[in-house]
Amino acid sequence: MRLASRLDNLGTETAFAVAAAAADWKARGNEVYPFHLGDLDFPLAGHIVEAMNKAIADGRTGYCPGPGIPELREALADDIGGRRDLQLDPAEITVMTGGKPVITKFIQAVMNPGDEVLYPNPGFPIYESQIEYHGGVARSYRYLPTQDGFRIDLDQVRELITDKTVAIIYNDLQNPISAESTDQEREAIAQLAQEHDLWVLSDEAYFEMRYEGESRSIASLPGMRERTVILYTFSKKFAMTGSRLGCAVAPPDLSKVFGTMNTNDESCTTHYVQWAGIAALRGPQESGQETLRTLQGRRDAAVELVNQTSGMSVQTPRSTFYLFPDVTEAIQIVQADGLADFAEQALHHTGVSFCTRNHFGRPQPGEDRRYIRFAYSGLPEDRIREGLTKLRDWVGSF
């Protein structure tokens, strides 16, 4: 029996492939420092757990409205709108099972087979996977390294737009490279979207995961609210990765489409988890603030040790929980045959497991520097120092 040919275009979140190699190495009795997967090792805040348990005890375990329960949609409209200087109506909120479904349903709603969608590269691999799986043409735009961090190659974006382009995926506070847009860059993307009548998916998963500065949404710029879908997730700020809770913020007509898609795909988001989401938004915020303080300490430790390692360098990011160091010279020092061999050698010699640039999109022509990604969200600071010290010493032994 045959399977659908479109499955050939379905990719995956490649960090999980690295996780399999790390798990195999650990199963052989070796120490592993898992910098590969951007999960968080913080427990759910007590009031969130209590709200979830109470909802279960109260019998909120059956079906509920496909777009989300009214109480959560209202809380999301208040919170998301208040932090972005937007007056949102609950009708613009569609609750989903995490942030990933927003990507999928956005692509399904705005793109026909053969249409082109622009997406960041390096970037979250699910963008490319979903565009191609649904019959679109994925056009990747690059980032350029500067003294102030990575910047979108706006000239390339302009060149990529054709009469077949229908949307651009824009990830400010970016995974994997921790880039954040300047006001000028954000405004340039908004101008291009309006000039060419493009939809924008603004992936704002890390909007509140920042240590300094202030986040801004492209949706708050003039002329952008009616063409922008915001991806929101509870996974990062509230450490609710396994709870699978998020939402799309979209113009009302598109929000109705998302609600219908929900009904077709999963009926509804888990009822009692939605009540936990309300508690997260409306309840005490101290645990989230403590999480950020802890992550900042981890970031500083990781930056310090990476920059002490021969042939590696990284700037201190102001947001997310990733580092994207340049390791071009380190690869040469250890005489590795490219990024994959470097990662394998590092795992086997030091136990440090990480993703490489190649796990976040196909390298573009002309890339001459080599990068890896460290996620420091799932290891305590002492383990970060222990693992990266071993990596530093191993590279320094050559």
CSV table of C-alpha atoms in Angstrom, one decimal:
chain,number,residue,atom,x,y,z
A,1,MET,CA,0.0,0.0,0.0
A,2,ARG,CA,1.2,3.5,-0.8
A,3,LEU,CA,1.4,6.6,1.4
A,4,ALA,CA,0.7,10.1,0.3
A,5,SER,CA,3.5,11.6,-1.7
A,6,ARG,CA,3.4,14.9,0.2
A,7,LEU,CA,4.9,13.1,3.2
A,8,ASP,CA,8.2,13.4,1.3
A,9,ASN,CA,8.1,17.1,2.2
A,10,LEU,CA,7.4,16.7,5.9
A,11,GLY,CA,10.3,17.6,8.0
A,12,THR,CA,10.8,17.5,11.7
A,13,GLU,CA,12.1,19.5,14.7
A,14,THR,CA,15.7,18.3,14.2
A,15,ALA,CA,16.7,19.0,17.9
A,16,PHE,CA,14.9,15.7,18.7
A,17,ALA,CA,17.3,13.8,16.4
A,18,VAL,CA,20.2,15.2,18.3
A,19,ALA,CA,18.4,14.2,21.5
A,20,ALA,CA,18.3,10.6,20.3
A,21,ALA,CA,22.1,10.5,19.8
A,22,ALA,CA,22.6,12.1,23.2
A,23,ALA,CA,20.3,9.6,24.9
A,24,ASP,CA,22.2,6.7,23.2
A,25,TRP,CA,25.5,8.0,24.4
A,26,LYS,CA,24.1,8.4,28.0
A,27,ALA,CA,22.6,4.9,27.9
A,28,ARG,CA,26.2,3.6,27.4
A,29,GLY,CA,27.1,5.0,30.8
A,30,ASN,CA,28.5,8.4,29.7
A,31,GLU,CA,27.8,11.8,31.2
A,32,VAL,CA,25.8,14.1,28.9
A,33,TYR,CA,25.2,17.8,29.1
A,34,PRO,CA,22.0,18.4,27.1
A,35,PHE,CA,22.3,21.8,25.4
A,36,HIS,CA,20.4,20.5,22.4
A,37,LEU,CA,16.8,20.9,23.3
A,38,GLY,CA,15.1,24.2,24.3
A,39,ASP,CA,13.0,22.7,27.1
A,40,LEU,CA,12.9,24.2,30.6
A,41,ASP,CA,13.7,22.5,33.9
A,42,PHE,CA,11.5,24.7,36.0
A,43,PRO,CA,8.5,23.3,37.7
A,44,LEU,CA,5.0,24.7,37.1
A,45,ALA,CA,4.1,27.4,39.5
A,46,GLY,CA,2.0,26.1,42.4
A,47,HIS,CA,-1.0,28.3,41.6
A,48,ILE,CA,-1.0,27.0,38.0
A,49,VAL,CA,-0.9,23.4,39.2
A,50,GLU,CA,-3.7,24.1,41.7
A,51,ALA,CA,-5.9,25.6,39.0
A,52,MET,CA,-5.4,22.6,36.8
A,53,ASN,CA,-6.2,20.1,39.5
A,54,LYS,CA,-9.2,22.1,40.6
A,55,ALA,CA,-10.5,22.2,37.0
A,56,ILE,CA,-10.2,18.4,36.8
A,57,ALA,CA,-11.9,18.0,40.2
A,58,ASP,CA,-14.7,20.3,39.0
A,59,GLY,CA,-15.3,18.0,36.0
A,60,ARG,CA,-13.8,20.3,33.4
A,61,THR,CA,-12.6,17.3,31.5
A,62,GLY,CA,-14.9,17.1,28.5
A,63,TYR,CA,-15.4,19.0,25.3
A,64,CYS,CA,-15.3,22.8,25.2
A,65,PRO,CA,-15.6,25.4,22.5
A,66,GLY,CA,-13.2,24.9,19.6
A,67,PRO,CA,-11.8,28.5,19.6
A,68,GLY,CA,-11.2,28.2,23.4
A,69,ILE,CA,-13.2,28.9,26.5
A,70,PRO,CA,-14.4,32.5,26.8
A,71,GLU,CA,-12.6,33.1,30.1
A,72,LEU,CA,-9.2,32.3,28.6
A,73,ARG,CA,-9.8,34.2,25.4
A,74,GLU,CA,-10.6,37.3,27.4
A,75,ALA,CA,-7.6,36.8,29.6
A,76,LEU,CA,-5.4,36.4,26.6
A,77,ALA,CA,-6.8,39.5,24.9
A,78,ASP,CA,-6.1,41.6,28.0
A,79,ASP,CA,-2.6,40.3,28.5
A,80,ILE,CA,-1.3,40.1,24.9
A,81,GLY,CA,-3.0,43.4,24.0
A,82,GLY,CA,-1.8,45.2,27.1
A,83,ARG,CA,1.8,44.2,26.5
A,84,ARG,CA,1.7,45.2,22.8
A,85,ASP,CA,-0.3,48.5,23.0
A,86,LEU,CA,-3.2,46.8,21.2
A,87,GLN,CA,-6.9,46.8,22.1
A,88,LEU,CA,-7.8,43.2,21.4
A,89,ASP,CA,-11.2,41.6,21.3
A,90,PRO,CA,-11.5,38.0,22.5
A,91,ALA,CA,-12.9,37.2,19.1
A,92,GLU,CA,-9.4,37.8,17.7
A,93,ILE,CA,-8.0,35.0,20.0
A,94,THR,CA,-8.1,31.3,18.9
A,95,VAL,CA,-6.7,29.0,21.6
A,96,MET,CA,-4.6,26.1,20.3
A,97,THR,CA,-2.5,23.2,21.6
A,98,GLY,CA,0.7,25.2,21.8
A,99,GLY,CA,2.5,27.5,19.3
A,100,LYS,CA,3.2,25.0,16.6
A,101,PRO,CA,-0.4,24.6,15.4
A,102,VAL,CA,-0.5,28.4,14.7
A,103,ILE,CA,2.2,27.9,12.1
A,104,THR,CA,0.4,25.0,10.5
A,105,LYS,CA,-3.0,26.7,10.5
A,106,PHE,CA,-1.6,30.0,9.2
A,107,ILE,CA,0.0,28.2,6.3
A,108,GLN,CA,-3.2,26.3,5.5
A,109,ALA,CA,-5.4,29.4,5.7
A,110,VAL,CA,-3.4,31.9,3.6
A,111,MET,CA,-1.4,29.7,1.2
A,112,ASN,CA,-2.5,27.8,-1.9
A,113,PRO,CA,-0.3,25.1,-3.5
A,114,GLY,CA,2.4,26.8,-5.6
A,115,ASP,CA,2.3,30.1,-3.6
A,116,GLU,CA,5.5,31.3,-2.1
A,117,VAL,CA,6.2,32.0,1.6
A,118,LEU,CA,9.3,33.7,3.0
A,119,TYR,CA,10.8,32.4,6.2
A,120,PRO,CA,14.0,33.0,8.2
A,121,ASN,CA,17.0,30.8,7.8
A,122,PRO,CA,18.5,29.9,10.2
A,123,GLY,CA,15.1,29.5,11.8
A,124,PHE,CA,12.7,27.2,13.4
A,125,PRO,CA,12.6,24.1,11.1
A,126,ILE,CA,8.9,23.7,11.3
A,127,TYR,CA,8.4,26.8,9.1
A,128,GLU,CA,10.0,25.2,6.1
A,129,SER,CA,8.5,21.8,6.8
A,130,GLN,CA,4.9,23.1,6.9
A,131,ILE,CA,5.2,25.3,3.8
A,132,GLU,CA,6.5,22.5,1.7
A,133,TYR,CA,4.2,19.8,3.2
A,134,HIS,CA,1.2,21.9,2.1
A,135,GLY,CA,2.4,22.4,-1.4
A,136,GLY,CA,3.9,25.8,-1.1
A,137,VAL,CA,7.3,27.1,-2.2
A,138,ALA,CA,9.6,27.9,0.8
A,139,ARG,CA,11.8,30.9,0.1
A,140,SER,CA,14.3,31.5,2.9
A,141,TYR,CA,15.9,34.8,3.8
A,142,ARG,CA,19.2,35.1,5.7
A,143,TYR,CA,20.7,37.0,8.6
A,144,LEU,CA,24.0,38.8,8.4
A,145,PRO,CA,26.4,39.0,11.4
A,146,THR,CA,27.2,42.5,12.6
A,147,GLN,CA,28.9,43.9,15.6
A,148,ASP,CA,25.5,44.4,17.2
A,149,GLY,CA,24.2,40.9,16.5
A,150,PHE,CA,22.5,39.3,13.5
A,151,ARG,CA,20.4,41.4,11.2
A,152,ILE,CA,17.9,40.4,8.5
A,153,ASP,CA,19.3,40.8,5.0
A,154,LEU,CA,16.6,43.2,3.9
A,155,ASP,CA,18.0,43.5,0.4
A,156,GLN,CA,17.6,39.7,-0.1
A,157,VAL,CA,14.0,39.9,1.3
A,158,ARG,CA,13.2,42.5,-1.3
A,159,GLU,CA,14.7,40.4,-4.1
A,160,LEU,CA,12.8,37.3,-3.0
A,161,ILE,CA,9.3,38.8,-3.2
A,162,THR,CA,7.5,37.9,-6.4
A,163,ASP,CA,3.9,38.1,-7.6
A,164,LYS,CA,3.5,34.6,-6.1
A,165,THR,CA,4.6,35.6,-2.6
A,166,VAL,CA,1.6,35.6,-0.2
A,167,ALA,CA,3.2,35.7,3.2
A,168,ILE,CA,6.4,36.3,5.3
A,169,ILE,CA,7.2,34.5,8.6
A,170,TYR,CA,8.9,36.9,10.9
A,171,ASN,CA,10.5,35.8,14.2
A,172,ASP,CA,11.7,38.7,16.3
A,173,LEU,CA,13.6,37.4,19.3
A,174,GLN,CA,14.7,34.6,17.2
A,175,ASN,CA,15.3,30.9,17.7
A,176,PRO,CA,18.1,29.8,17.2
A,177,ILE,CA,20.2,32.9,16.9
A,178,SER,CA,18.7,35.1,19.6
A,179,ALA,CA,18.5,38.0,17.1
A,180,GLU,CA,16.1,40.8,17.9
A,181,SER,CA,15.0,43.5,15.4
A,182,THR,CA,15.8,47.1,15.6
A,183,ASP,CA,12.8,49.5,15.2
A,184,GLN,CA,14.1,50.2,11.7
A,185,GLU,CA,14.3,46.6,10.7
A,186,ARG,CA,10.8,45.9,12.0
A,187,GLU,CA,9.4,48.9,10.2
A,188,ALA,CA,11.1,47.8,7.0
A,189,ILE,CA,9.4,44.4,7.2
A,190,ALA,CA,6.1,46.0,7.8
A,191,GLN,CA,6.6,48.4,4.9
A,192,LEU,CA,7.4,45.5,2.5
A,193,ALA,CA,4.3,43.5,3.8
A,194,GLN,CA,2.0,46.5,3.0
A,195,GLU,CA,3.7,47.3,-0.3
A,196,HIS,CA,3.2,43.7,-1.6
A,197,ASP,CA,0.0,42.9,0.3
A,198,LEU,CA,1.5,40.1,2.3
A,199,TRP,CA,0.3,38.2,5.3
A,200,VAL,CA,2.7,38.2,8.2
A,201,LEU,CA,3.1,35.5,10.8
A,202,SER,CA,4.8,37.1,13.8
A,203,ASP,CA,6.3,34.4,15.9
A,204,GLU,CA,6.4,35.9,19.3
A,205,ALA,CA,7.1,32.8,21.4
A,206,TYR,CA,10.0,34.6,23.2
A,207,PHE,CA,8.3,38.1,23.5
A,208,GLU,CA,8.6,38.1,27.3
A,209,MET,CA,11.8,36.0,27.5
A,210,ARG,CA,14.2,38.9,27.7
A,211,TYR,CA,16.7,40.2,30.2
A,212,GLU,CA,16.9,43.8,29.2
A,213,GLY,CA,15.2,46.2,26.7
A,214,GLU,CA,11.6,46.1,25.7
A,215,SER,CA,9.8,43.9,23.2
A,216,ARG,CA,7.6,45.3,20.5
A,217,SER,CA,5.2,43.6,18.1
A,218,ILE,CA,5.1,44.3,14.4
A,219,ALA,CA,1.3,44.0,14.8
A,220,SER,CA,1.3,47.3,16.7
A,221,LEU,CA,2.7,49.3,13.7
A,222,PRO,CA,0.3,51.3,11.6
A,223,GLY,CA,-1.4,49.2,8.9
A,224,MET,CA,-0.2,45.8,10.3
A,225,ARG,CA,-2.9,44.6,12.6
A,226,GLU,CA,-5.2,43.6,9.8
A,227,ARG,CA,-2.5,41.5,8.0
A,228,THR,CA,-0.7,40.0,11.0
A,229,VAL,CA,-1.1,36.8,12.9
A,230,ILE,CA,0.7,36.7,16.3
A,231,LEU,CA,1.9,33.3,17.6
A,232,TYR,CA,1.6,33.2,21.4
A,233,THR,CA,2.6,30.3,23.6
A,234,PHE,CA,2.6,29.5,27.3
A,235,SER,CA,5.6,27.1,26.9
A,236,LYS,CA,8.4,29.6,27.5
A,237,LYS,CA,7.3,32.2,30.1
A,238,PHE,CA,5.3,29.8,32.2
A,239,ALA,CA,7.4,26.7,31.6
A,240,MET,CA,4.3,24.9,30.3
A,241,THR,CA,6.0,23.1,27.4
A,242,GLY,CA,4.2,19.7,28.0
A,243,SER,CA,0.9,21.3,28.7
A,244,ARG,CA,0.5,22.3,25.1
A,245,LEU,CA,-1.2,25.6,25.3
A,246,GLY,CA,-1.0,28.7,23.0
A,247,CYS,CA,-3.0,30.8,20.8
A,248,ALA,CA,-3.2,32.8,17.5
A,249,VAL,CA,-4.1,36.4,17.5
A,250,ALA,CA,-5.7,37.2,14.1
A,251,PRO,CA,-8.2,39.5,12.4
A,252,PRO,CA,-11.7,38.4,13.3
A,253,ASP,CA,-12.5,36.7,9.9
A,254,LEU,CA,-9.3,34.7,10.0
A,255,SER,CA,-9.8,33.9,13.7
A,256,LYS,CA,-13.1,32.3,12.7
A,257,VAL,CA,-11.3,30.1,10.2
A,258,PHE,CA,-8.8,29.0,12.8
A,259,GLY,CA,-11.7,28.1,15.1
A,260,THR,CA,-13.2,25.9,12.4
A,261,MET,CA,-9.8,24.3,11.8
A,262,ASN,CA,-9.6,23.5,15.5
A,263,THR,CA,-12.9,21.7,15.3
A,264,ASN,CA,-11.7,19.7,12.4
A,265,ASP,CA,-8.3,18.9,13.8
A,266,GLU,CA,-8.6,18.3,17.5
A,267,SER,CA,-12.1,19.4,18.5
A,268,CYS,CA,-10.7,21.6,21.3
A,269,THR,CA,-7.7,22.3,23.4
A,270,THR,CA,-7.7,20.3,26.7
A,271,HIS,CA,-10.4,22.0,28.9
A,272,TYR,CA,-8.7,21.8,32.2
A,273,VAL,CA,-5.3,23.0,30.8
A,274,GLN,CA,-7.1,26.2,29.6
A,275,TRP,CA,-8.1,26.9,33.2
A,276,ALA,CA,-4.4,26.5,34.2
A,277,GLY,CA,-3.7,29.1,31.5
A,278,ILE,CA,-6.1,31.6,33.1
A,279,ALA,CA,-4.3,31.1,36.4
A,280,ALA,CA,-1.0,31.7,34.7
A,281,LEU,CA,-2.1,35.0,33.1
A,282,ARG,CA,-4.2,36.3,36.0
A,283,GLY,CA,-2.3,35.0,39.0
A,284,PRO,CA,1.0,35.9,40.6
A,285,GLN,CA,3.9,36.5,38.3
A,286,GLU,CA,6.8,36.1,40.7
A,287,SER,CA,7.8,32.6,39.4
A,288,GLY,CA,8.2,34.0,35.9
A,289,GLN,CA,10.4,36.8,37.1
A,290,GLU,CA,12.5,34.3,39.1
A,291,THR,CA,12.8,32.1,36.0
A,292,LEU,CA,14.2,35.0,34.0
A,293,ARG,CA,16.7,35.8,36.8
A,294,THR,CA,17.9,32.2,36.8
A,295,LEU,CA,18.1,32.1,33.0
A,296,GLN,CA,20.2,35.3,33.0
A,297,GLY,CA,22.7,33.7,35.3
A,298,ARG,CA,22.9,30.7,33.1
A,299,ARG,CA,23.3,32.9,30.1
A,300,ASP,CA,26.2,34.8,31.6
A,301,ALA,CA,27.9,31.6,32.7
A,302,ALA,CA,27.6,30.1,29.2
A,303,VAL,CA,28.7,33.3,27.4
A,304,GLU,CA,31.8,33.5,29.7
A,305,LEU,CA,32.9,29.9,29.0
A,306,VAL,CA,32.2,29.9,25.3
A,307,ASN,CA,34.3,33.0,24.8
A,308,GLN,CA,37.1,31.4,26.8
A,309,THR,CA,37.1,28.5,24.3
A,310,SER,CA,39.7,28.6,21.6
A,311,GLY,CA,38.1,29.3,18.2
A,312,MET,CA,34.7,30.2,19.6
A,313,SER,CA,33.0,33.5,20.0
A,314,VAL,CA,29.5,34.8,20.8
A,315,GLN,CA,27.8,38.0,21.8
A,316,THR,CA,25.7,38.3,24.9
A,317,PRO,CA,22.0,38.1,23.7
A,318,ARG,CA,19.4,40.2,25.4
A,319,SER,CA,16.6,37.7,24.9
A,320,THR,CA,15.6,34.0,24.5
A,321,PHE,CA,17.6,31.2,26.1
A,322,TYR,CA,20.0,30.3,23.2
A,323,LEU,CA,23.5,31.1,22.2
A,324,PHE,CA,24.6,30.8,18.6
A,325,PRO,CA,28.4,30.9,18.7
A,326,ASP,CA,30.8,31.1,15.7
A,327,VAL,CA,32.9,27.9,15.9
A,328,THR,CA,34.6,28.1,12.5
A,329,GLU,CA,38.1,28.2,14.0
A,330,ALA,CA,37.3,25.6,16.7
A,331,ILE,CA,36.4,23.1,14.0
A,332,GLN,CA,39.8,23.6,12.4
A,333,ILE,CA,41.6,23.4,15.7
A,334,VAL,CA,40.1,19.9,16.5
A,335,GLN,CA,40.5,18.9,12.8
A,336,ALA,CA,36.8,18.0,12.5
A,337,ASP,CA,35.3,17.3,9.1
A,338,GLY,CA,32.6,19.9,9.3
A,339,LEU,CA,29.8,20.7,11.8
A,340,ALA,CA,28.3,17.2,12.2
A,341,ASP,CA,31.7,15.7,12.9
A,342,PHE,CA,32.5,18.5,15.4
A,343,ALA,CA,29.2,17.8,17.2
A,344,GLU,CA,29.9,14.1,17.4
A,345,GLN,CA,33.4,14.5,18.6
A,346,ALA,CA,32.3,17.0,21.2
A,347,LEU,CA,29.7,14.6,22.5
A,348,HIS,CA,32.1,11.7,22.7
A,349,HIS,CA,35.0,13.6,24.2
A,350,THR,CA,33.1,16.0,26.6
A,351,GLY,CA,29.5,14.9,26.8
A,352,VAL,CA,28.3,18.3,25.6
A,353,SER,CA,25.4,17.8,23.2
A,354,PHE,CA,24.2,20.6,20.9
A,355,CYS,CA,22.5,21.4,17.6
A,356,THR,CA,24.4,22.9,14.7
A,357,ARG,CA,23.4,25.6,12.3
A,358,ASN,CA,22.4,22.8,9.8
A,359,HIS,CA,19.6,21.8,12.1
A,360,PHE,CA,17.8,25.1,11.4
A,361,GLY,CA,17.4,25.2,7.7
A,362,ARG,CA,19.5,24.4,4.6
A,363,PRO,CA,22.7,26.5,4.5
A,364,GLN,CA,22.4,29.2,2.0
A,365,PRO,CA,25.0,29.8,-0.8
A,366,GLY,CA,27.9,31.9,0.3
A,367,GLU,CA,27.8,31.0,4.0
A,368,ASP,CA,31.5,30.7,5.1
A,369,ARG,CA,31.2,30.8,8.9
A,370,ARG,CA,30.1,27.8,11.0
A,371,TYR,CA,27.8,28.1,14.0
A,372,ILE,CA,26.3,25.9,16.7
A,373,ARG,CA,23.4,26.4,19.1
A,374,PHE,CA,23.5,26.0,22.8
A,375,ALA,CA,20.1,26.0,24.7
A,376,TYR,CA,20.8,26.8,28.4
A,377,SER,CA,17.2,26.5,29.5
A,378,GLY,CA,17.3,23.0,30.8
A,379,LEU,CA,20.6,22.8,32.8
A,380,PRO,CA,21.4,24.4,36.2
A,381,GLU,CA,24.3,26.9,36.2
A,382,ASP,CA,26.7,24.4,37.8
A,383,ARG,CA,26.1,21.9,35.1
A,384,ILE,CA,26.5,24.5,32.4
A,385,ARG,CA,29.9,25.5,33.9
A,386,GLU,CA,30.9,21.8,34.3
A,387,GLY,CA,30.0,20.9,30.7
A,388,LEU,CA,31.3,23.9,28.9
A,389,THR,CA,34.6,23.8,31.0
A,390,LYS,CA,35.1,20.3,29.6
A,391,LEU,CA,34.4,21.6,26.1
A,392,ARG,CA,36.8,24.4,26.6
A,393,ASP,CA,39.5,22.2,27.9
A,394,TRP,CA,39.1,19.6,25.1
A,395,VAL,CA,39.4,22.2,22.4
A,396,GLY,CA,42.3,23.7,24.2
A,397,SER,CA,44.2,20.4,24.4
A,398,PHE,CA,45.0,20.5,20.7
